[in-house]
Coordinates of N, CA and C in Angstrom, one line a residue:
X9 N 128.8 148.4 63.0 CA 129.7 149.0 64.0 C 131.1 148.5 63.7
X10 N 132.0 149.4 63.6 CA 133.4 149.1 63.3 C 134.2 149.2 64.6
X11 N 134.3 148.1 65.3 CA 135.0 148.1 66.6 C 136.4 148.5 66.5
X12 N 137.1 148.3 65.4 CA 138.5 148.7 65.3 C 138.7 150.2 65.4
X13 N 137.7 151.0 65.0 CA 137.7 152.5 65.1 C 137.6 152.9 66.6
X14 N 136.9 152.1 67.4 CA 136.8 152.4 68.8 C 136.2 153.7 69.2
X15 N 136.6 154.2 70.3 CA 136.2 155.4 70.9 C 137.3 156.5 70.8
X16 N 136.9 157.7 70.4 CA 137.9 158.7 70.2 C 138.4 159.2 71.6
X17 N 139.5 160.0 71.6 CA 140.0 160.5 72.8 C 139.0 161.4 73.5
X18 N 138.1 162.0 72.8 CA 137.1 163.0 73.3 C 135.9 162.2 73.8
X19 N 135.7 161.0 73.5 CA 134.6 160.2 73.8 C 133.6 160.0 72.7
X20 N 133.8 160.6 71.5 CA 133.0 160.3 70.4 C 133.1 158.8 70.0
X21 N 132.1 158.2 69.5 CA 132.1 156.8 69.1 C 132.5 156.7 67.6
X22 N 133.8 156.7 67.3 CA 134.3 156.6 66.0 C 133.7 155.3 65.4
X23 N 133.5 154.3 66.2 CA 133.0 153.0 65.7 C 131.7 153.1 65.1
X24 N 130.9 154.1 65.4 CA 129.5 154.2 64.8 C 129.4 155.4 63.8
X25 N 130.5 156.1 63.7 CA 130.4 157.3 62.8 C 130.6 156.9 61.4
X26 N 129.7 157.4 60.5 CA 129.9 157.1 59.1 C 129.9 158.4 58.3
X27 N 130.4 159.5 59.0 CA 130.5 160.8 58.4 C 131.5 160.8 57.2
X28 N 132.7 160.1 57.5 CA 133.7 160.1 56.5 C 134.0 158.6 56.3
X29 N 133.6 158.0 55.2 CA 133.7 156.6 54.9 C 135.2 156.1 55.0
X30 N 136.1 156.9 54.6 CA 137.5 156.4 54.6 C 138.2 156.6 56.0
X31 N 137.6 157.2 56.9 CA 138.2 157.5 58.2 C 138.3 156.1 59.0
X32 N 139.5 156.0 59.6 CA 139.7 154.8 60.4 C 139.7 155.0 61.9
X33 N 139.3 156.3 62.3 CA 139.2 156.7 63.7 C 140.4 157.4 64.1
X34 N 140.2 158.3 65.1 CA 141.3 159.1 65.5 C 142.5 158.4 66.2
X35 N 142.2 157.3 66.9 CA 143.2 156.6 67.6 C 144.1 155.8 66.7
X36 N 143.7 155.7 65.4 CA 144.6 155.1 64.4 C 145.3 156.2 63.6
X37 N 145.2 157.5 64.1 CA 145.9 158.6 63.5 C 145.3 159.0 62.2
X38 N 144.0 158.6 62.0 CA 143.4 158.8 60.7 C 142.5 160.0 60.6
X39 N 142.3 160.8 61.6 CA 141.4 161.9 61.6 C 142.1 163.1 60.9
X40 N 141.3 163.7 59.9 CA 141.9 164.8 59.2 C 141.9 166.1 60.0
X41 N 141.2 166.1 61.2 CA 141.2 167.2 62.0 C 142.2 167.1 63.2
X42 N 143.0 166.1 63.3 CA 143.8 165.9 64.5 C 144.8 167.0 64.7
X43 N 145.2 167.7 63.7 CA 146.2 168.8 63.9 C 145.6 169.9 64.8
X44 N 144.2 170.1 64.8 CA 143.6 171.1 65.5 C 142.7 170.6 66.6
X45 N 142.6 169.3 66.8 CA 141.7 168.7 67.8 C 142.4 168.7 69.2
X46 N 141.8 169.5 70.1 CA 142.4 169.7 71.4 C 142.4 168.4 72.2
X47 N 141.3 167.6 72.2 CA 141.4 166.4 73.0 C 142.4 165.4 72.4
X48 N 142.6 165.3 71.1 CA 143.6 164.5 70.5 C 145.0 164.9 70.9
X49 N 145.3 166.2 70.8 CA 146.6 166.8 71.1 C 146.9 166.7 72.6
X50 N 145.9 167.0 73.4 CA 146.1 166.9 74.8 C 146.4 165.5 75.3
X51 N 145.6 164.6 74.8 CA 145.8 163.2 75.2 C 147.1 162.6 74.7
X52 N 147.5 163.0 73.5 CA 148.8 162.6 73.0 C 149.9 163.1 73.9
X53 N 149.9 164.4 74.2 CA 150.9 165.1 75.0 C 151.0 164.5 76.4
X54 N 149.8 164.2 77.0 CA 149.8 163.7 78.4 C 149.8 162.2 78.5
X55 N 149.9 161.5 77.3 CA 149.9 160.1 77.2 C 148.7 159.4 77.9
X56 N 147.5 159.9 77.5 CA 146.3 159.4 78.1 C 145.6 158.6 77.0
X57 N 144.8 157.6 77.4 CA 143.9 156.9 76.5 C 142.8 157.7 76.0
X58 N 142.4 158.7 76.8 CA 141.3 159.6 76.5 C 141.0 160.6 77.6
X59 N 140.1 161.5 77.3 CA 139.8 162.6 78.3 C 139.3 162.0 79.6
X60 N 138.8 160.8 79.6 CA 138.3 160.2 80.8 C 139.4 159.9 81.8
X61 N 140.6 159.9 81.4 CA 141.8 159.8 82.3 C 142.3 161.1 82.8
X62 N 141.8 162.2 82.4 CA 142.3 163.5 82.7 C 141.7 164.0 84.0
X63 N 142.5 164.4 84.9 CA 142.0 165.0 86.2 C 141.3 166.3 86.0
X64 N 141.5 167.0 84.9 CA 141.0 168.3 84.6 C 139.6 168.2 83.8
X65 N 139.2 167.0 83.6 CA 137.9 166.8 82.8 C 136.7 167.2 83.7
X66 N 135.7 167.9 83.2 CA 135.7 168.5 81.8 C 136.4 169.8 81.8
X67 N 137.2 170.0 80.8 CA 138.0 171.2 80.6 C 137.1 172.2 79.8
X68 N 137.6 173.3 79.4 CA 136.8 174.3 78.8 C 136.7 174.1 77.3
X69 N 137.1 173.0 76.8 CA 137.0 172.7 75.4 C 135.5 172.7 75.0
X70 N 135.2 173.4 74.0 CA 133.8 173.5 73.6 C 133.1 172.2 73.2
X71 N 133.9 171.2 72.9 CA 133.3 169.9 72.5 C 132.5 169.3 73.7
X72 N 132.9 169.7 74.9 CA 132.2 169.2 76.1 C 131.0 170.0 76.5
X73 N 130.6 170.9 75.6 CA 129.3 171.6 75.7 C 128.2 170.6 75.3
X74 N 128.6 169.6 74.5 CA 127.7 168.6 74.0 C 127.4 167.6 75.1
X75 N 126.2 167.5 75.5 CA 125.8 166.5 76.6 C 126.2 165.1 76.2
X76 N 126.0 164.7 75.0 CA 126.4 163.4 74.5 C 127.9 163.1 74.7
X77 N 128.7 164.0 74.2 CA 130.2 163.8 74.3 C 130.6 163.8 75.8
X78 N 130.2 164.8 76.5 CA 130.6 164.9 77.9 C 130.1 163.6 78.7
X79 N 128.9 163.2 78.4 CA 128.4 162.0 79.1 C 129.1 160.7 78.7
X80 N 129.4 160.6 77.5 CA 130.2 159.4 77.1 C 131.5 159.3 77.8
X81 N 132.2 160.5 78.0 CA 133.4 160.5 78.8 C 133.1 160.1 80.2
X82 N 132.1 160.7 80.8 CA 131.8 160.3 82.2 C 131.4 158.9 82.3
X83 N 130.7 158.3 81.3 CA 130.3 156.9 81.3 C 131.6 156.1 81.4
X84 N 132.6 156.4 80.5 CA 133.8 155.6 80.5 C 134.6 155.8 81.8
X85 N 134.5 156.9 82.4 CA 135.2 157.1 83.8 C 134.5 156.1 84.8
X86 N 133.2 156.0 84.7 CA 132.5 155.2 85.7 C 132.5 153.7 85.4
X87 N 132.3 153.3 84.1 CA 132.1 151.9 83.7 C 133.2 151.3 82.8
X88 N 134.0 152.2 82.2 CA 135.1 151.7 81.3 C 134.7 151.8 79.8
X89 N 135.7 151.9 79.0 CA 135.5 152.0 77.6 C 134.8 150.7 77.0
X90 N 135.2 149.6 77.4 CA 134.6 148.3 76.9 C 133.1 148.3 77.2
X91 N 132.7 148.8 78.4 CA 131.3 148.8 78.7 C 130.5 149.7 77.8
X92 N 131.1 150.9 77.4 CA 130.5 151.8 76.5 C 130.3 151.1 75.1
X93 N 131.4 150.5 74.7 CA 131.3 149.8 73.4 C 130.2 148.7 73.4
X94 N 130.2 147.9 74.5 CA 129.2 146.9 74.7 C 127.8 147.5 74.6
X95 N 127.5 148.6 75.3 CA 126.2 149.2 75.3 C 125.8 149.7 73.9
X96 N 126.8 150.4 73.2 CA 126.5 150.9 71.9 C 126.3 149.7 70.9
X97 N 127.0 148.6 71.0 CA 126.8 147.5 70.2 C 125.5 146.8 70.4
X98 N 125.0 146.8 71.6 CA 123.7 146.2 71.9 C 122.6 147.1 71.4
X99 N 122.8 148.4 71.6 CA 121.7 149.4 71.2 C 121.5 149.5 69.7
X100 N 122.6 149.4 68.9 CA 122.5 149.6 67.5 C 121.5 148.7 66.8
X101 N 121.5 147.3 67.0 CA 120.4 146.5 66.4 C 119.0 146.7 66.9
X102 N 118.9 147.4 68.1 CA 117.6 147.8 68.6 C 117.1 149.0 67.9
X103 N 117.8 149.6 67.0 CA 117.4 150.7 66.2 C 117.8 152.1 66.8
X104 N 118.7 152.1 67.7 CA 119.3 153.3 68.3 C 120.3 153.9 67.2
X105 N 120.0 155.1 66.8 CA 120.8 155.7 65.7 C 121.8 156.7 66.3
X106 N 123.1 156.5 66.0 CA 124.2 157.4 66.5 C 124.1 158.7 65.8
X107 N 124.1 158.7 64.5 CA 123.9 159.9 63.6 C 122.7 159.7 62.7
X108 N 121.8 160.6 62.7 CA 120.8 160.6 61.7 C 121.4 161.0 60.3
X109 N 120.8 160.5 59.2 CA 121.4 160.8 57.9 C 121.7 162.2 57.7
X110 N 122.9 162.5 57.3 CA 123.4 163.9 57.0 C 123.4 164.8 58.2
X111 N 123.5 164.3 59.4 CA 123.5 165.1 60.6 C 124.5 164.5 61.6
X112 N 125.0 165.4 62.5 CA 125.9 164.9 63.5 C 125.3 164.7 64.8
X113 N 124.0 164.5 64.8 CA 123.2 164.2 66.0 C 122.4 162.9 65.8
X114 N 122.0 162.3 66.9 CA 121.2 161.1 66.8 C 120.4 160.9 68.0
X115 N 120.0 159.6 68.3 CA 119.2 159.3 69.4 C 119.9 159.6 70.7
X116 N 121.2 159.5 70.8 CA 121.9 159.8 72.0 C 121.9 161.3 72.4
X117 N 121.4 162.1 71.5 CA 121.4 163.6 71.7 C 120.0 164.1 72.2
X118 N 119.1 163.2 72.5 CA 117.7 163.6 72.8 C 117.5 163.8 74.3
X119 N 118.5 163.7 75.1 CA 118.4 163.7 76.6 C 118.7 165.1 77.2
X120 N 118.2 165.4 78.4 CA 118.4 166.7 79.0 C 119.5 166.6 80.1
X121 N 119.7 165.4 80.6 CA 120.7 165.2 81.7 C 121.6 164.1 81.4
X122 N 122.8 164.1 82.1 CA 123.7 163.0 82.0 C 123.1 161.7 82.5
X123 N 122.4 161.8 83.6 CA 121.8 160.6 84.2 C 120.8 159.9 83.3
X124 N 120.0 160.7 82.6 CA 119.1 160.1 81.6 C 119.8 159.4 80.5
X125 N 120.9 160.0 80.0 CA 121.7 159.4 78.9 C 122.4 158.2 79.4
X126 N 122.9 158.2 80.6 CA 123.6 157.0 81.1 C 122.6 155.9 81.3
X127 N 121.4 156.2 81.8 CA 120.4 155.1 81.9 C 120.0 154.6 80.5
X128 N 119.9 155.4 79.5 CA 119.6 154.9 78.2 C 120.8 154.1 77.6
X129 N 122.0 154.5 77.9 CA 123.1 153.6 77.4 C 123.1 152.3 78.1
X130 N 122.8 152.3 79.4 CA 122.8 151.0 80.1 C 121.6 150.1 79.8
X131 N 120.5 150.7 79.5 CA 119.3 149.9 79.4 C 118.7 149.9 78.0
X132 N 119.2 150.7 77.1 CA 118.6 150.8 75.7 C 117.2 151.3 75.7
X133 N 116.5 150.9 74.7 CA 115.1 151.3 74.5 C 114.2 150.7 75.5

């Protein structure tokens, strides 16, 4: 886990993503998609730390169709960004996988409701 990458404006866990080895995370201005990333642009314009600070969340951005992404933002709204990082850090050595090899889904994508995913984040396996 690369804690310096932190959590993206949209709630993605940049700290656990290994999709692009050279990426330093979107909050460090290193995302190659930032020019077209609505959460990045909106957060920058509104001077927000992330979508969790937005009174209009969840907006119509298609990223929030993902239960994982939407729930990570809701988790931060309720418990804070540090608590999410703490839970992710605890779950990783327990074998919880953020992204399966060559996929953009993982163990956090197996749930049907936000409540189930929040319980998994809080309690692990």
